Coordinates of C-alpha atoms in Angstrom, one line a residue:
Chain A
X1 CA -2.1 40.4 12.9
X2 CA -0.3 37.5 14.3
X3 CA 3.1 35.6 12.8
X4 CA 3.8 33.0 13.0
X5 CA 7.3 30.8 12.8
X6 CA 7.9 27.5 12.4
X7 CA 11.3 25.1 12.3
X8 CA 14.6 27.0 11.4
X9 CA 12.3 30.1 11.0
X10 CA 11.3 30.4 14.3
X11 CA 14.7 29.5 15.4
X12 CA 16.2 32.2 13.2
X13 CA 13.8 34.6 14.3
X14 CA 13.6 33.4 17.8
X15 CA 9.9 34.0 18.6
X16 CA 7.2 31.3 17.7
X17 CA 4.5 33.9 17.2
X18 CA 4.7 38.0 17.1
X19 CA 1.7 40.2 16.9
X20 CA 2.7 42.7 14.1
X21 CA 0.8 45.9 13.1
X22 CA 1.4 46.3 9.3
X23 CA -0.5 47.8 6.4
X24 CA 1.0 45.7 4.4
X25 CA -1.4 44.6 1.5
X26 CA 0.1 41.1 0.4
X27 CA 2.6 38.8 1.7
X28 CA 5.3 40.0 -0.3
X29 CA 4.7 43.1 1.2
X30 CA 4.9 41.7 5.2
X31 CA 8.0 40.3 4.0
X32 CA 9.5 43.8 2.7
X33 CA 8.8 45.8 5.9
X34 CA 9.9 42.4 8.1
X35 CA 12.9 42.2 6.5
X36 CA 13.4 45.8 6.9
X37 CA 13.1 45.3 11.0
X38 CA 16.5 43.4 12.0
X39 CA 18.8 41.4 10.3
X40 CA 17.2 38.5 12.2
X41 CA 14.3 38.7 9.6
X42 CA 16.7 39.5 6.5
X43 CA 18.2 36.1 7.3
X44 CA 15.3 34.3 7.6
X45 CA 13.4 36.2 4.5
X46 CA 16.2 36.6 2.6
X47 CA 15.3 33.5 0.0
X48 CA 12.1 33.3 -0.5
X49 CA 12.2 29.9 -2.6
X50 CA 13.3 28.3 0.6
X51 CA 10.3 29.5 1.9
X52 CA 6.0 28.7 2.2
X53 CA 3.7 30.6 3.5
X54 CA 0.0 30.2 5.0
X55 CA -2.9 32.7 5.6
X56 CA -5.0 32.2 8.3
X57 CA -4.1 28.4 8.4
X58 CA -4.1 27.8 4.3
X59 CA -0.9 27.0 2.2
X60 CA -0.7 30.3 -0.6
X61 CA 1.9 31.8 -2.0
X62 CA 3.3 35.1 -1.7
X63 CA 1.7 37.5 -3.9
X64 CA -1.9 36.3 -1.9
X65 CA -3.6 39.5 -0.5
X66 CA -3.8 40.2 2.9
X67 CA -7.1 42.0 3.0
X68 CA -8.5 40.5 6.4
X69 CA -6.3 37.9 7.7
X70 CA -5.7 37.5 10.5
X71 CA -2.8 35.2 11.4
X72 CA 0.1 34.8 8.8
X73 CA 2.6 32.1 9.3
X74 CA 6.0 31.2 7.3
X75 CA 8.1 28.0 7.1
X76 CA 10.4 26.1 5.1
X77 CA 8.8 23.1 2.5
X78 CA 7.3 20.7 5.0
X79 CA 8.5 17.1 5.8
X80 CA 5.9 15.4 7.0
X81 CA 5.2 11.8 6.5
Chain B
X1 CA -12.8 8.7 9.1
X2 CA -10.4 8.8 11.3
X3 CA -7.9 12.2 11.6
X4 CA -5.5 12.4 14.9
X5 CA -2.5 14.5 15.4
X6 CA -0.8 13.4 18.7
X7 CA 2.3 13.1 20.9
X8 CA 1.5 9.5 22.0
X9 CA 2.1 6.3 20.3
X10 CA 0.0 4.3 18.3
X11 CA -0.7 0.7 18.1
X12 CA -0.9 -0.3 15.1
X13 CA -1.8 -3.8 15.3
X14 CA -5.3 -2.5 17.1
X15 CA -5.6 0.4 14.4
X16 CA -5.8 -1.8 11.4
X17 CA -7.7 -4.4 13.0
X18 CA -10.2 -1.7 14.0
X19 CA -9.7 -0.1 10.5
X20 CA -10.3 -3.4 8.8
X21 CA -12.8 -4.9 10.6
X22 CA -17.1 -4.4 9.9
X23 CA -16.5 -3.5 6.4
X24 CA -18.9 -6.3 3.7
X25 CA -18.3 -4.3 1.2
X26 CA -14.9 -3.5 1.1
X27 CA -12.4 -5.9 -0.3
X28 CA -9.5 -4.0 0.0
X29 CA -7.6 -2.6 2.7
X30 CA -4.2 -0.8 2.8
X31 CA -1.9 0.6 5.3
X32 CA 1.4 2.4 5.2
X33 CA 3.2 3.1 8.3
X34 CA 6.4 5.4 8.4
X35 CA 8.7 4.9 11.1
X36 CA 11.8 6.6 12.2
X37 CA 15.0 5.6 10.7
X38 CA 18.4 5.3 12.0
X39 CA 21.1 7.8 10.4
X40 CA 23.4 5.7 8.2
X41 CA 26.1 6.5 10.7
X42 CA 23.5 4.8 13.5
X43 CA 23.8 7.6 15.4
X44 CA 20.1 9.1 15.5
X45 CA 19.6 10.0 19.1
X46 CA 16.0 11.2 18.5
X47 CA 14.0 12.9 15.9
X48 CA 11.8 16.2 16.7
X49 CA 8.7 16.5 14.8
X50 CA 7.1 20.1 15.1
X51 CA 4.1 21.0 13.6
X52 CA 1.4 23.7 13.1
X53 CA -1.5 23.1 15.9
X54 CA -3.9 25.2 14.4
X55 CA -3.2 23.9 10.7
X56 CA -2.5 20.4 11.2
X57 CA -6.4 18.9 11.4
X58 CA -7.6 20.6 8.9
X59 CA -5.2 20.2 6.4
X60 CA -5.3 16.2 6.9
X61 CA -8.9 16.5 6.4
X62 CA -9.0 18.6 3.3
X63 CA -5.9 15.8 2.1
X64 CA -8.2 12.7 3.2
X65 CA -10.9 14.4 1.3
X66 CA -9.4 15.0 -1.8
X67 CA -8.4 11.1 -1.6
X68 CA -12.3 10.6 -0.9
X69 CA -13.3 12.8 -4.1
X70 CA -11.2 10.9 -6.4
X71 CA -11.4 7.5 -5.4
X72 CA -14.3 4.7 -4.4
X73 CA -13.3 4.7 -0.8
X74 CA -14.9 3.1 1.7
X75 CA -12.9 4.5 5.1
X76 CA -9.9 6.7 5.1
X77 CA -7.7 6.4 9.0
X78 CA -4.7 8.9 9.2
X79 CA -2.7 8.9 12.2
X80 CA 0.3 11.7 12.8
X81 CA 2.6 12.0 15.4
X82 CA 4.7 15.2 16.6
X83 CA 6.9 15.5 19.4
X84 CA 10.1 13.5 20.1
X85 CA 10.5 10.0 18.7
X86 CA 13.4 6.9 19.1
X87 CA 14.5 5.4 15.9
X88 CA 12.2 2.3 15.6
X89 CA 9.0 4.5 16.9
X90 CA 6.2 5.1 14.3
X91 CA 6.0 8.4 13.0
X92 CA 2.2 8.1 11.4
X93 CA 0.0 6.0 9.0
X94 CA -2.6 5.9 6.7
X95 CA -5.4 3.3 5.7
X96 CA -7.4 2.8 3.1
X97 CA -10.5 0.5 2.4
X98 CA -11.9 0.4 -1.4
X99 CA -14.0 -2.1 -2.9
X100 CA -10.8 -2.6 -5.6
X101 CA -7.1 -3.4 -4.6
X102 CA -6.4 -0.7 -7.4
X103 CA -8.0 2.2 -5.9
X104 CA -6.6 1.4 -1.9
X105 CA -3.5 1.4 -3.1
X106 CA -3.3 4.2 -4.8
X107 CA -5.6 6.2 -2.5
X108 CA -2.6 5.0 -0.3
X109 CA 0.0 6.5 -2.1
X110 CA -1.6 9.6 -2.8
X111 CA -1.9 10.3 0.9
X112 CA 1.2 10.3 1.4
X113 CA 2.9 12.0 -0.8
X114 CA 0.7 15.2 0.4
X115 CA 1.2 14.6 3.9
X116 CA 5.0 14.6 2.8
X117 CA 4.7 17.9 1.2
X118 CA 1.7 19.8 2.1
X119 CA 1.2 18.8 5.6
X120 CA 2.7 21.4 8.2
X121 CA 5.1 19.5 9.8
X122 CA 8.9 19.5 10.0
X123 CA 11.4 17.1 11.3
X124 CA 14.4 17.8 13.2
X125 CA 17.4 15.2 13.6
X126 CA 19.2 15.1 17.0
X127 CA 22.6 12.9 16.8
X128 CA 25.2 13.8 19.9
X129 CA 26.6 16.2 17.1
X130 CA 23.9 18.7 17.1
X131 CA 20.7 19.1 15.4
X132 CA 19.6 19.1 11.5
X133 CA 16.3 20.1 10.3
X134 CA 15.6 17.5 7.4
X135 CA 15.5 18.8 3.7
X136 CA 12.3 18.6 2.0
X137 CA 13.7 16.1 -1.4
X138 CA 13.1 17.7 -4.8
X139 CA 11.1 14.2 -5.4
X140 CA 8.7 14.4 -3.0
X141 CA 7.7 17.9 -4.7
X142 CA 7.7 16.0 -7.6
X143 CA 5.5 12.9 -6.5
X144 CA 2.7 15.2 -6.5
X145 CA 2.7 15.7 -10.3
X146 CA 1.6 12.5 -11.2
X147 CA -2.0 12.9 -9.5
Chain C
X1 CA 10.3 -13.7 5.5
X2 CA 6.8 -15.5 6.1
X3 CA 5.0 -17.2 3.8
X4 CA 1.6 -19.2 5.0
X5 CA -0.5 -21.0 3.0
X6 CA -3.6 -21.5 5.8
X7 CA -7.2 -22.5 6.5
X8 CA -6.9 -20.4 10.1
X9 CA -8.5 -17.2 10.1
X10 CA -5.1 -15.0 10.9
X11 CA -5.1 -11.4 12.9
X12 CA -4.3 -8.8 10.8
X13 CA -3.2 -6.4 13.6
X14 CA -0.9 -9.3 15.6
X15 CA 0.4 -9.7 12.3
X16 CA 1.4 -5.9 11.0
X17 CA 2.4 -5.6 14.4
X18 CA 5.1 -8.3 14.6
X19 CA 5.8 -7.3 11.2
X20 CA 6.6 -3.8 11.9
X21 CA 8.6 -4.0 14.9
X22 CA 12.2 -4.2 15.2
X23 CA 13.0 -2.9 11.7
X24 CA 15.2 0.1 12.8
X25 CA 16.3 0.8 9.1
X26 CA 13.0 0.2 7.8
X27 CA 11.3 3.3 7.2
X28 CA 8.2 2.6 5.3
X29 CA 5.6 -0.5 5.9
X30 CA 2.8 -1.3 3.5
X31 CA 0.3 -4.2 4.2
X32 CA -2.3 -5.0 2.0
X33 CA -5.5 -6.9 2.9
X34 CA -8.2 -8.9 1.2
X35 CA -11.4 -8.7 2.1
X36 CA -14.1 -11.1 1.2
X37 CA -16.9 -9.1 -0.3
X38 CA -20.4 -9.4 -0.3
X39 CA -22.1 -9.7 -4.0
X40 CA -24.1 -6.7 -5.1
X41 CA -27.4 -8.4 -4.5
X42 CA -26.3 -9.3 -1.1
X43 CA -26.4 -13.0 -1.0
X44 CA -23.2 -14.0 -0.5
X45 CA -23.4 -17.4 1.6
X46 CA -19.9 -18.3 1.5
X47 CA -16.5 -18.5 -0.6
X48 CA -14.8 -21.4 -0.8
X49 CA -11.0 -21.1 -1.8
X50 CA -9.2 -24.0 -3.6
X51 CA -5.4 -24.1 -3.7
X52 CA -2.9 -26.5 -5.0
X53 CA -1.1 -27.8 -2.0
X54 CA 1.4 -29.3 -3.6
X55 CA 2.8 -26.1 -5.8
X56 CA 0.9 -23.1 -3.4
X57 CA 3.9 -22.4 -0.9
X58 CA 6.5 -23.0 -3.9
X59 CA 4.4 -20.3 -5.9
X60 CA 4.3 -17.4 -3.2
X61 CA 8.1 -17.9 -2.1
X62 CA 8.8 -17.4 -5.7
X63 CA 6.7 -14.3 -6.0
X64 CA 8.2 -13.4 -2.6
X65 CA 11.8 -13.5 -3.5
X66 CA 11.5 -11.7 -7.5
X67 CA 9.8 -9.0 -5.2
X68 CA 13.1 -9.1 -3.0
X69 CA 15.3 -9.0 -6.3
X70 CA 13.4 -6.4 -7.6
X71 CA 12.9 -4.2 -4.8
X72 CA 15.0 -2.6 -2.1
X73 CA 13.2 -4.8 1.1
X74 CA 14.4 -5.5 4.3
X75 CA 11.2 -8.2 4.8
X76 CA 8.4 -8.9 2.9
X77 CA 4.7 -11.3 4.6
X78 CA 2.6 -13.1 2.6
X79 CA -0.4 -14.9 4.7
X80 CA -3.3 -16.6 2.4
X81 CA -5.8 -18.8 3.5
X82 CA -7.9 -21.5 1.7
X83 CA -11.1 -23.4 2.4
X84 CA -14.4 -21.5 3.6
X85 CA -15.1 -17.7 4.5
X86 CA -17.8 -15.8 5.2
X87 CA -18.8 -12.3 3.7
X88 CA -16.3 -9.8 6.1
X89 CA -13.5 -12.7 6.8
X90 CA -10.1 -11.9 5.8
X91 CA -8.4 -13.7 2.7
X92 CA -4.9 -12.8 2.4
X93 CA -2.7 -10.4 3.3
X94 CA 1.0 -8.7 2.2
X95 CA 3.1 -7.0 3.9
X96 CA 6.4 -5.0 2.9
X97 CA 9.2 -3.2 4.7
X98 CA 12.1 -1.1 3.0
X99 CA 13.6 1.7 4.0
X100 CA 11.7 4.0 1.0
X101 CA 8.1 4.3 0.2
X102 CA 7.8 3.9 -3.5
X103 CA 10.0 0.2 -3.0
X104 CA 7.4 -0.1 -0.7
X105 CA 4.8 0.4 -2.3
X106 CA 5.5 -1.3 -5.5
X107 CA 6.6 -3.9 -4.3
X108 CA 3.0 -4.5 -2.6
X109 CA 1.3 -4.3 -5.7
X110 CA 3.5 -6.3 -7.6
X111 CA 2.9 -9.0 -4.7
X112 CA -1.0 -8.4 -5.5
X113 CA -0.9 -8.9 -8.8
X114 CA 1.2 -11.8 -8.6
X115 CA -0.7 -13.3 -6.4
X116 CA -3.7 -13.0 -8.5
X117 CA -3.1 -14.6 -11.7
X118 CA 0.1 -17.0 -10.5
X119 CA -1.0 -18.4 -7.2
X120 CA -2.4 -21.3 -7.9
X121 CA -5.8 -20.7 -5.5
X122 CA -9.5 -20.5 -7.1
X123 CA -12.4 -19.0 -5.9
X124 CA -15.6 -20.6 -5.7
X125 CA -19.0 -18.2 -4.7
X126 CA -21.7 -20.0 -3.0
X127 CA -25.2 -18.7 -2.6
X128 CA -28.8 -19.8 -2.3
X129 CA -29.1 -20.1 -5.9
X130 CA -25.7 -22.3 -6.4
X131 CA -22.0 -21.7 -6.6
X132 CA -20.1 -20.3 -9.3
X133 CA -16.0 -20.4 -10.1
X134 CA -14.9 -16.7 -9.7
X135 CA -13.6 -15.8 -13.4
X136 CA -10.3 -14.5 -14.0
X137 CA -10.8 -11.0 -15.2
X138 CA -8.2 -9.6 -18.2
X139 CA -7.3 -6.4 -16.2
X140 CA -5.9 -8.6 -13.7
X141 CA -3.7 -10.5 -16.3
X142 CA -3.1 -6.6 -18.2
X143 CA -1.7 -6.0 -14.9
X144 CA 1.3 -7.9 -14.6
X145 CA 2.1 -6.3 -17.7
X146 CA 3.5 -2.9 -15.7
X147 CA 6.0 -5.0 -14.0
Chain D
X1 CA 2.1 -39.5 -14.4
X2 CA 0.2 -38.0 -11.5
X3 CA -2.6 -35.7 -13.1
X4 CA -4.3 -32.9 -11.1
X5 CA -7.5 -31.2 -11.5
X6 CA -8.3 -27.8 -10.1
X7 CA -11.4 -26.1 -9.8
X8 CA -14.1 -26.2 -12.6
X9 CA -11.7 -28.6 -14.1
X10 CA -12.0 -30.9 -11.2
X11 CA -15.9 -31.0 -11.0
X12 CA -16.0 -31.7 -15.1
X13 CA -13.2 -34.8 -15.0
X14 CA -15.1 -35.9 -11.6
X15 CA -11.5 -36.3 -9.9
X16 CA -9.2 -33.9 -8.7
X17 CA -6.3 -36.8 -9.1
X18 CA -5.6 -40.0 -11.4
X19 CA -2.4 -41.7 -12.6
X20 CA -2.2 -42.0 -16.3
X21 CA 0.2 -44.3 -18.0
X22 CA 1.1 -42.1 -21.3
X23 CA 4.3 -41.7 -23.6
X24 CA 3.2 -38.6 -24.5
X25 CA 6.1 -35.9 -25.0
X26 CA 4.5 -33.1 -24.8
X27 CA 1.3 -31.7 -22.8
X28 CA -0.6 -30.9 -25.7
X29 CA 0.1 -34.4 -26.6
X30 CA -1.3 -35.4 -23.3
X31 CA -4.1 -33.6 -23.9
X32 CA -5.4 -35.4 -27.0
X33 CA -4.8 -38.7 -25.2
X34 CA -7.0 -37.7 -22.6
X35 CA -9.5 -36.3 -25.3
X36 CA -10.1 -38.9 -27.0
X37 CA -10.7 -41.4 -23.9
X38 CA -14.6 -39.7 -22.2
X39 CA -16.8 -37.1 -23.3
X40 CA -16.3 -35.7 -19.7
X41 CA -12.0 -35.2 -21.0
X42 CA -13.1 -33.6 -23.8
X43 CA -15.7 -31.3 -22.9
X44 CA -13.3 -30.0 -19.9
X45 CA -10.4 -29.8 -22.4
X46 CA -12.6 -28.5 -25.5
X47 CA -10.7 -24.7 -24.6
X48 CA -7.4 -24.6 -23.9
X49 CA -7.2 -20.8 -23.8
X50 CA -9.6 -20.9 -20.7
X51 CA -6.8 -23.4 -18.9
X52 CA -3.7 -23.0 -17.5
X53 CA -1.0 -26.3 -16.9
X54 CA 2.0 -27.0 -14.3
X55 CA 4.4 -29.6 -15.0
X56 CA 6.1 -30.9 -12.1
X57 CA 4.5 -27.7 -9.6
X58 CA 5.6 -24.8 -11.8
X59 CA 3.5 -23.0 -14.6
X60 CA 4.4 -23.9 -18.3
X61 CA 2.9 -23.8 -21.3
X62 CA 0.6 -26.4 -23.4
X63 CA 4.0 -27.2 -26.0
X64 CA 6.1 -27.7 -22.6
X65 CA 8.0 -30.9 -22.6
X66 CA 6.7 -33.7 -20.7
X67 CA 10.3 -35.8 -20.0
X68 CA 11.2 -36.6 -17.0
X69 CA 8.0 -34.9 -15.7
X70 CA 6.1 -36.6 -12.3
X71 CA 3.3 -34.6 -11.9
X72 CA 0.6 -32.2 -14.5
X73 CA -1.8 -30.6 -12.9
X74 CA -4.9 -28.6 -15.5
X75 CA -6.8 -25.7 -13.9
X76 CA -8.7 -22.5 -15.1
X77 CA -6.6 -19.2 -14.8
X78 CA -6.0 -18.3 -11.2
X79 CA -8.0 -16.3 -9.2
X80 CA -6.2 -15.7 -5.7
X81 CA -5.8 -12.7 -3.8

């Protein structure tokens, strides 16, 4: 599956874009075994309000499944405009 | 409809005048136009804009088409810009054309507060200091309660 | 601060353009543009707009500057024209810069619906049939009553 | 006094500008003068919720003083924009 980072979250984790194998089953549980890693990804996971999340290119939220995605990506709140 | 995301400029003298013009039945047209803004120190030396290539498009679409569902529109333009920018540049803009004032303008305004919030892009402030991602505001979050 | 009271057609983009540019702590345009429209059947020769020469300029600067009071603007562009257009031809237009969108915003609309019901300009619809005085509509006098 | 006519108002009176010689105080005073002078007055004057009145270039209303005033102009409710 491919992550992807964007703003201070790709800084922080210092890739753009990582293919990761995972099991995981949601996004909550990408985060967990992320976070579990480095501490690069406990920083950048470690509060998940500061944080938004889109599978395969839509806006969700965190407890959305996983169940054929294939590209995750995480961010903070956007400031477009 | 008009969607772009790009690094160049735009003109937006020939945008609304190309927006604007051919349109009998519409008799209202609105633009907003956001451009970059000095720091209140005047110290801005540029301002990143990063976004999400894959993303971007398709959520303007889905934002211009929301606007499209819920209002008589006519034409919807949206224009945003990543890459660096000067304070003074244009960052983006929106148009609308309605057959009512009522329905441009607030058309208008509903376009932008979702690009502001649910748009994937992020701006990044370089002064000779260093460099500060910008905030998302509580009240742009909010601005999207009342639609 | 421009105010014209004209029978020239004027160009929109020149305008929002020259409007626009060199507002460095301006972070949000709006314009607004009125269109004439065609009637629903279609047979819309001409309008004809009357104004009050004498009061016209003195009405809009006064608009102008309660908008200015009201609002946090860094310029503000009112352009409306009198005599005869055809179906398509630009009528008026506003334009307002502040460093926020909502002052923006608001402060376009409040110029719109200023404009509409204490301007002194009437419109007149001519067609093959005849002409007929445009009639003031109540929502347009409710309106002022948000501000 | 200058008096203007705007609009449908205009076209009923027949000119959009005469000088009337009144000592009226008020404008619904100079109102009824101009009733009571031509049918075409009082036909165009026969509603006064359908009309609107500047004294002097700025809008007022129909009890508005008329001392010192130059200039009255009658029209129907604005319709610019």
């Amino acid at each position: 599956m491919d992550v992807l980072y964007f703003a201070w979250v790709r800084e922080r984790i210092g890739v753009p874009k990582e293919v990761v194998e995972t099991q995981a089953k949601t996004v909550t549980d990408l985060v967990e075994e992320l976070r579990g890693r480095e501490e690069r990804y406990a920083a950048a996971f470690a509060d998940l309000s500061a944080l938004r999340v889109a599978v395969d290119q839509e806006l969700t939220e965190f407890d959305a499944s996983l169940e054929g995605a294939r590209e995750v990506a995480f961010f903070p709140p956007m400031t477009g405009g | 409809m008009k969607i772009a995301v790009q690094s160049e400029p735009f003109d937006l003298g020939a945008e609304a005048s190309a927006f604007a013009s051919g349109h009998r039945d519409m008799g209202a047209i609105v633009t907003f136009t956001g451009v970059v803004r000095d720091l209140a120190r005047g110290d801005l030396d540029r301002m990143v804009i990063e976004h999400y290539p894959g993303m971007t498009l398709k959520a303007l679409e889905k934002i211009a088409n929301e606007a499209r569902d819920r209002w008589s529109l006519g034409d919807v333009l949206v224009i945003h810009r990543y890459g660096d920018l000067a304070p003074g540049e244009m960052i983006m803009m929106v148009a609308t054309a309605s057959p009512h004032r009522k329905d441009a303008f607030e058309a208008a305004e509903f376009l932008m507060d979702y690009l502001k919030s649910r748009a994937p892009f992020w701006k990044k402030e370089i002064t000779s200091d260093g460099a500060d991602w910008v905030a998302a505001k509580d009240e742009d979050e909010d601005a999207l309660n009342r639609w």
